[in-house]
PDB file of C-alpha atoms in Angstrom:
ATOM      1  CA  MET V   1     -23.074 -14.499 -30.605  1.00  0.00           C
ATOM      2  CA  ALA V   2     -24.021 -10.875 -29.887  1.00  0.00           C
ATOM      3  CA  PHE V   3     -21.468  -8.159 -29.148  1.00  0.00           C
ATOM      4  CA  ILE V   4     -22.370  -5.787 -26.309  1.00  0.00           C
ATOM      5  CA  LYS V   5     -20.315  -2.609 -26.670  1.00  0.00           C
ATOM      6  CA  ALA V   6     -18.664  -0.925 -23.698  1.00  0.00           C
ATOM      7  CA  ASN V   7     -20.988   2.075 -24.013  1.00  0.00           C
ATOM      8  CA  ASN V   8     -23.989  -0.092 -23.090  1.00  0.00           C
ATOM      9  CA  ASN V   9     -25.732   1.320 -19.996  1.00  0.00           C
ATOM     10  CA  ASP V  10     -25.673  -2.092 -18.316  1.00  0.00           C
ATOM     11  CA  PHE V  11     -21.917  -1.749 -17.689  1.00  0.00           C
ATOM     12  CA  ASN V  12     -21.212   0.024 -14.394  1.00  0.00           C
ATOM     13  CA  PHE V  13     -17.793   1.744 -14.483  1.00  0.00           C
ATOM     14  CA  HIS V  14     -15.807   2.804 -11.399  1.00  0.00           C
ATOM     15  CA  GLY V  15     -12.524   4.667 -11.355  1.00  0.00           C
ATOM     16  CA  ARG V  16     -11.261   6.998 -14.045  1.00  0.00           C
ATOM     17  CA  TRP V  17     -12.542   5.969 -17.491  1.00  0.00           C
ATOM     18  CA  GLN V  18     -12.446   7.754 -20.826  1.00  0.00           C
ATOM     19  CA  GLU V  19     -14.874   6.937 -23.636  1.00  0.00           C
ATOM     20  CA  THR V  20     -13.605   6.619 -27.215  1.00  0.00           C
ATOM     21  CA  ASP V  21     -15.385   5.461 -30.361  1.00  0.00           C
ATOM     22  CA  GLU V  22     -14.163   1.880 -29.927  1.00  0.00           C
ATOM     23  CA  ALA V  23     -13.630   1.371 -26.197  1.00  0.00           C
ATOM     24  CA  PHE V  24     -13.654   2.701 -22.658  1.00  0.00           C
ATOM     25  CA  ILE V  25     -10.117   3.345 -21.439  1.00  0.00           C
ATOM     26  CA  GLY V  26      -9.485   2.658 -17.742  1.00  0.00           C
ATOM     27  CA  ASN V  27      -6.704   4.766 -16.236  1.00  0.00           C
ATOM     28  CA  TRP V  28      -4.851   5.128 -12.932  1.00  0.00           C
ATOM     29  CA  CYS V  29      -5.229   2.421 -10.249  1.00  0.00           C
ATOM     30  CA  ARG V  30      -7.458  -0.590 -10.587  1.00  0.00           C
ATOM     31  CA  PRO V  31     -10.452   0.934 -12.399  1.00  0.00           C
ATOM     32  CA  TYR V  32     -13.150  -1.662 -12.860  1.00  0.00           C
ATOM     33  CA  VAL V  33     -16.367  -2.369 -14.680  1.00  0.00           C
ATOM     34  CA  GLU V  34     -19.137  -4.520 -13.226  1.00  0.00           C
ATOM     35  CA  PHE V  35     -22.292  -6.128 -14.573  1.00  0.00           C
ATOM     36  CA  ILE V  36     -24.732  -8.889 -13.662  1.00  0.00           C
ATOM     37  CA  PHE V  37     -24.454 -11.827 -16.056  1.00  0.00           C
ATOM     38  CA  LYS V  38     -26.864 -14.681 -16.684  1.00  0.00           C
ATOM     39  CA  GLY V  39     -25.795 -17.275 -19.227  1.00  0.00           C
ATOM     40  CA  GLN V  40     -23.256 -19.994 -19.946  1.00  0.00           C
ATOM     41  CA  GLU V  41     -20.293 -17.951 -21.193  1.00  0.00           C
ATOM     42  CA  PHE V  42     -19.065 -14.570 -22.347  1.00  0.00           C
ATOM     43  CA  THR V  43     -15.904 -13.340 -24.019  1.00  0.00           C
ATOM     44  CA  ILE V  44     -14.208 -10.151 -22.817  1.00  0.00           C
ATOM     45  CA  VAL V  45     -12.876  -8.050 -25.693  1.00  0.00           C
ATOM     46  CA  THR V  46     -10.043  -5.580 -25.114  1.00  0.00           C
ATOM     47  CA  LYS V  47      -7.512  -3.876 -27.363  1.00  0.00           C
ATOM     48  CA  GLY V  48      -4.419  -1.751 -27.083  1.00  0.00           C
ATOM     49  CA  PRO V  49      -0.857  -2.423 -25.984  1.00  0.00           C
ATOM     50  CA  ASN V  50      -1.699  -4.451 -22.897  1.00  0.00           C
ATOM     51  CA  ALA V  51      -4.494  -6.743 -21.745  1.00  0.00           C
ATOM     52  CA  GLU V  52      -3.700  -7.234 -18.058  1.00  0.00           C
ATOM     53  CA  TYR V  53      -6.827  -7.438 -15.931  1.00  0.00           C
ATOM     54  CA  LEU V  54      -8.433  -9.521 -13.210  1.00  0.00           C
ATOM     55  CA  VAL V  55     -11.867 -11.110 -13.578  1.00  0.00           C
ATOM     56  CA  THR V  56     -13.903 -11.931 -10.484  1.00  0.00           C
ATOM     57  CA  ILE V  57     -17.235 -13.746 -10.295  1.00  0.00           C
ATOM     58  CA  ASP V  58     -19.309 -12.935  -7.198  1.00  0.00           C
ATOM     59  CA  GLY V  59     -16.159 -11.559  -5.551  1.00  0.00           C
ATOM     60  CA  GLU V  60     -14.050 -14.667  -6.163  1.00  0.00           C
ATOM     61  CA  LYS V  61     -11.037 -14.590  -8.480  1.00  0.00           C
ATOM     62  CA  TYR V  62     -11.723 -16.317 -11.771  1.00  0.00           C
ATOM     63  CA  VAL V  63      -8.597 -15.505 -13.762  1.00  0.00           C
ATOM     64  CA  SER V  64      -5.907 -12.892 -14.162  1.00  0.00           C
ATOM     65  CA  THR V  65      -4.677 -12.335 -17.699  1.00  0.00           C
ATOM     66  CA  GLU V  66      -1.056 -11.921 -18.649  1.00  0.00           C
ATOM     67  CA  GLY V  67      -1.417  -9.603 -21.618  1.00  0.00           C
ATOM     68  CA  LYS V  68      -1.254 -12.499 -24.089  1.00  0.00           C
ATOM     69  CA  SER V  69      -4.652 -12.108 -25.699  1.00  0.00           C
ATOM     70  CA  HIS V  70      -7.267  -9.423 -26.211  1.00  0.00           C
ATOM     71  CA  LYS V  71     -10.091 -11.957 -25.950  1.00  0.00           C
ATOM     72  CA  LEU V  72     -10.800 -14.022 -22.868  1.00  0.00           C
ATOM     73  CA  THR V  73     -13.721 -16.440 -22.596  1.00  0.00           C
ATOM     74  CA  VAL V  74     -15.309 -16.945 -19.171  1.00  0.00           C
ATOM     75  CA  ILE V  75     -17.301 -20.161 -18.648  1.00  0.00           C
ATOM     76  CA  ILE V  76     -20.172 -20.222 -16.125  1.00  0.00           C
ATOM     77  CA  ASN V  77     -21.260 -23.658 -14.869  1.00  0.00           C
ATOM     78  CA  ASP V  78     -24.802 -22.778 -13.816  1.00  0.00           C
ATOM     79  CA  SER V  79     -27.769 -20.681 -14.936  1.00  0.00           C
ATOM     80  CA  ASN V  80     -27.805 -18.288 -11.950  1.00  0.00           C
ATOM     81  CA  SER V  81     -27.111 -14.552 -12.132  1.00  0.00           C
ATOM     82  CA  HIS V  82     -23.543 -13.567 -11.187  1.00  0.00           C
ATOM     83  CA  LEU V  83     -21.771 -10.298 -10.408  1.00  0.00           C
ATOM     84  CA  ILE V  84     -18.849  -9.947 -12.815  1.00  0.00           C
ATOM     85  CA  ARG V  85     -15.984  -7.510 -12.243  1.00  0.00           C
ATOM     86  CA  ILE V  86     -13.216  -6.760 -14.729  1.00  0.00           C
ATOM     87  CA  ALA V  87     -10.455  -4.747 -13.052  1.00  0.00           C
ATOM     88  CA  LYS V  88      -7.200  -3.372 -14.413  1.00  0.00           C
ATOM     89  CA  THR V  89      -4.225  -4.774 -12.511  1.00  0.00           C
ATOM     90  CA  THR V  90      -1.427  -2.319 -13.279  1.00  0.00           C
ATOM     91  CA  THR V  91      -0.919   1.445 -13.150  1.00  0.00           C
ATOM     92  CA  ARG V  92       1.724   1.413 -15.883  1.00  0.00           C
ATOM     93  CA  TYR V  93      -0.707   0.474 -18.680  1.00  0.00           C
ATOM     94  CA  PHE V  94      -4.288   1.455 -19.316  1.00  0.00           C
ATOM     95  CA  LEU V  95      -7.086  -0.997 -20.068  1.00  0.00           C
ATOM     96  CA  GLU V  96      -9.112  -0.605 -23.270  1.00  0.00           C
ATOM     97  CA  PHE V  97     -12.397  -2.391 -22.649  1.00  0.00           C
ATOM     98  CA  CYS V  98     -14.377  -2.834 -25.895  1.00  0.00           C
ATOM     99  CA  GLY V  99     -17.237  -4.954 -24.524  1.00  0.00           C
ATOM    100  CA  ILE V 100     -18.273  -8.591 -24.367  1.00  0.00           C
ATOM    101  CA  GLU V 101     -19.468 -11.248 -26.808  1.00  0.00           C
ATOM    102  CA  THR V 102     -22.223 -13.476 -25.444  1.00  0.00           C
ATOM    103  CA  GLU V 103     -25.505 -15.239 -26.000  1.00  0.00           C
ATOM    104  CA  GLY V 104     -26.357 -14.557 -22.348  1.00  0.00           C
ATOM    105  CA  GLU V 105     -27.955 -11.507 -20.761  1.00  0.00           C
ATOM    106  CA  ILE V 106     -26.461  -8.656 -18.766  1.00  0.00           C
ATOM    107  CA  THR V 107     -28.030  -6.140 -16.409  1.00  0.00           C
ATOM    108  CA  LYS V 108     -26.490  -3.233 -14.551  1.00  0.00           C
ATOM    109  CA  ALA V 109     -24.723  -3.985 -11.277  1.00  0.00           C
ATOM    110  CA  PRO V 110     -25.960  -1.657  -8.548  1.00  0.00           C
ATOM    111  CA  ASN V 111     -23.704   0.922  -6.927  1.00  0.00           C
ATOM    112  CA  ARG V 112     -22.715   0.112  -3.382  1.00  0.00           C
ATOM    113  CA  LYS V 113     -23.743   2.298  -0.445  1.00  0.00           C
ATOM    114  CA  THR V 114     -20.254   3.825  -0.018  1.00  0.00           C
ATOM    115  CA  HIS V 115     -17.735   5.048  -2.609  1.00  0.00           C
ATOM    116  CA  TYR V 116     -14.172   5.844  -1.513  1.00  0.00           C
ATOM    117  CA  LEU V 117     -11.791   8.193  -3.330  1.00  0.00           C
ATOM    118  CA  PHE V 118      -8.118   7.365  -2.666  1.00  0.00           C
ATOM    119  CA  ILE V 119      -5.449   9.862  -3.795  1.00  0.00           C
ATOM    120  CA  GLY V 120      -1.697   9.446  -3.324  1.00  0.00           C
ATOM    121  CA  ASP V 121       1.607   7.757  -4.020  1.00  0.00           C
ATOM    122  CA  SER V 122       2.922   4.178  -3.741  1.00  0.00           C
ATOM    123  CA  LEU V 123       1.251   3.564  -0.370  1.00  0.00           C
ATOM    124  CA  VAL V 124      -2.124   4.261  -1.953  1.00  0.00           C
ATOM    125  CA  ASP V 125      -1.225   2.618  -5.286  1.00  0.00           C
ATOM    126  CA  ALA V 126      -0.490  -0.781  -3.705  1.00  0.00           C
ATOM    127  CA  GLY V 127      -3.395  -3.159  -4.250  1.00  0.00           C
ATOM    128  CA  CYS V 128      -2.465  -5.053  -1.081  1.00  0.00           C
ATOM    129  CA  GLY V 129      -2.566  -1.806   0.942  1.00  0.00           C
ATOM    130  CA  PHE V 130      -5.439   0.075   2.484  1.00  0.00           C
ATOM    131  CA  SER V 131      -6.865   1.321  -0.843  1.00  0.00           C
ATOM    132  CA  GLY V 132      -7.315  -2.297  -1.911  1.00  0.00           C
ATOM    133  CA  VAL V 133      -8.354  -3.760   1.430  1.00  0.00           C
ATOM    134  CA  ILE V 134     -10.860  -1.179   2.729  1.00  0.00           C
ATOM    135  CA  PRO V 135     -13.285  -1.377  -0.238  1.00  0.00           C
ATOM    136  CA  LYS V 136     -13.200  -5.169  -0.158  1.00  0.00           C
ATOM    137  CA  GLU V 137     -13.724  -5.421   3.612  1.00  0.00           C
ATOM    138  CA  THR V 138     -16.523  -2.829   3.624  1.00  0.00           C
ATOM    139  CA  ASN V 139     -18.129  -3.972   0.334  1.00  0.00           C
ATOM    140  CA  SER V 140     -17.705  -0.480  -1.127  1.00  0.00           C
ATOM    141  CA  ASP V 141     -16.962   1.023  -4.506  1.00  0.00           C
ATOM    142  CA  TYR V 142     -13.789   3.038  -5.011  1.00  0.00           C
ATOM    143  CA  THR V 143     -11.739   5.270  -7.263  1.00  0.00           C
ATOM    144  CA  CYS V 144      -7.956   5.245  -6.803  1.00  0.00           C
ATOM    145  CA  ILE V 145      -5.828   8.031  -8.287  1.00  0.00           C
ATOM    146  CA  ALA V 146      -2.277   7.150  -7.240  1.00  0.00           C
ATOM    147  CA  GLN V 147       1.112   6.161  -8.589  1.00  0.00           C
ATOM    148  CA  GLY V 148       4.284   4.858  -6.982  1.00  0.00           C
ATOM    149  CA  GLY V 149       7.079   7.451  -7.015  1.00  0.00           C
ATOM    150  CA  LEU V 150       4.669  10.299  -7.620  1.00  0.00           C
ATOM    151  CA  ALA V 151       5.137  13.004  -5.013  1.00  0.00           C
ATOM    152  CA  LEU V 152       2.145  14.924  -3.746  1.00  0.00           C
ATOM    153  CA  CYS V 153       3.867  18.258  -4.568  1.00  0.00           C
ATOM    154  CA  ARG V 154       4.785  19.277  -8.110  1.00  0.00           C
ATOM    155  CA  GLY V 155       8.419  19.062  -9.222  1.00  0.00           C
ATOM    156  CA  ARG V 156       9.311  16.037  -7.088  1.00  0.00           C
ATOM    157  CA  GLY V 157       9.045  12.266  -7.273  1.00  0.00           C
ATOM    158  CA  TYR V 158      10.910   9.383  -8.858  1.00  0.00           C
ATOM    159  CA  TYR V 159       8.569   7.877 -11.416  1.00  0.00           C
ATOM    160  CA  PRO V 160      10.006   7.227 -14.903  1.00  0.00           C
ATOM    161  CA  ARG V 161       9.772  10.098 -17.341  1.00  0.00           C
ATOM    162  CA  PRO V 162       7.800   9.596 -20.552  1.00  0.00           C
ATOM    163  CA  SER V 163      10.191   9.260 -23.478  1.00  0.00           C
ATOM    164  CA  ASP V 164       9.039  12.530 -25.053  1.00  0.00           C
ATOM    165  CA  ARG V 165       9.990  14.675 -22.023  1.00  0.00           C
ATOM    166  CA  THR V 166      13.289  16.456 -21.664  1.00  0.00           C
ATOM    167  CA  LEU V 167      15.406  16.690 -18.519  1.00  0.00           C
ATOM    168  CA  GLU V 168      14.310  20.310 -18.160  1.00  0.00           C
ATOM    169  CA  ASP V 169      10.676  19.251 -17.769  1.00  0.00           C
ATOM    170  CA  LYS V 170       9.509  19.340 -14.179  1.00  0.00           C
ATOM    171  CA  ARG V 171       8.056  16.175 -12.780  1.00  0.00           C
ATOM    172  CA  GLU V 172       4.360  16.359 -12.202  1.00  0.00           C
ATOM    173  CA  GLY V 173       3.132  16.012  -8.618  1.00  0.00           C
ATOM    174  CA  MET V 174      -0.279  14.756  -7.548  1.00  0.00           C
ATOM    175  CA  GLU V 175      -1.500  18.317  -6.998  1.00  0.00           C
ATOM    176  CA  ASP V 176      -1.457  18.628 -10.821  1.00  0.00           C
ATOM    177  CA  ALA V 177      -1.629  14.996 -11.957  1.00  0.00           C
ATOM    178  CA  PHE V 178      -4.969  14.365 -10.209  1.00  0.00           C
ATOM    179  CA  TYR V 179      -6.722  16.458 -12.860  1.00  0.00           C
ATOM    180  CA  ASN V 180      -5.273  14.408 -15.754  1.00  0.00           C
ATOM    181  CA  MET V 181      -7.217  11.522 -17.230  1.00  0.00           C
ATOM    182  CA  GLN V 182      -4.066   9.365 -17.252  1.00  0.00           C
ATOM    183  CA  ALA V 183      -1.124   8.901 -14.882  1.00  0.00           C
ATOM    184  CA  PRO V 184       2.043  10.856 -15.837  1.00  0.00           C
ATOM    185  CA  ILE V 185       3.842   7.749 -17.080  1.00  0.00           C
TER     186      ILE V 185
END
C-alpha cells in the first residue's frame, strides 16, 4: 500500500492550514481537505493529541471519528470516482493530517465557483449556523475564522485562557486573533 503525503498537490485544502515536515495542521473552524478518489479503500492517517474529524463521500456523511485512533480506513463499494472531504469537527483541537494510505488513485478536487470567508464569535463558529449552512446550500468553499466566547474587540470575551497565561494577560479579540494561525485557546 502506498502512502500519499499531505503535501501532495492532489489534496485541496480549505480553511487555515499550516504545513510542517510531517503533516498539515488544520486550525480554527472546520478546515477541510478534499480529493477525488478512485479505488476500493484508503486509510486516513493523522497524528497529534486529537483525531476528531468528519469524512464525507460525495457530500454524504461516511463517519465521524471520536479521537480514538489516528488511522481510519474508508471502504468504497464501487469503482467510480468519489469526492472525499475530511473536515475537522472542533475548534478546541487542531487536526494534523499526515496523508492517506491506499492502492487507489487520487486527483485534485476542483475549487468551487464561490469561496466564503466567515469571521466571528460563537454565532459564526456553530456548524449548524449560517457559516455551516450557506456553503452547503450554495455548494461553495469556505474558510471560517471564529471561536465561541471570543469578542470581536481585544481585551474582552469569555473563552478559556491557555494555561501559560497569567490573569494580567489581556484576552485576545478577533481584531488581533484573526492574524494568528491558531485560535487563542
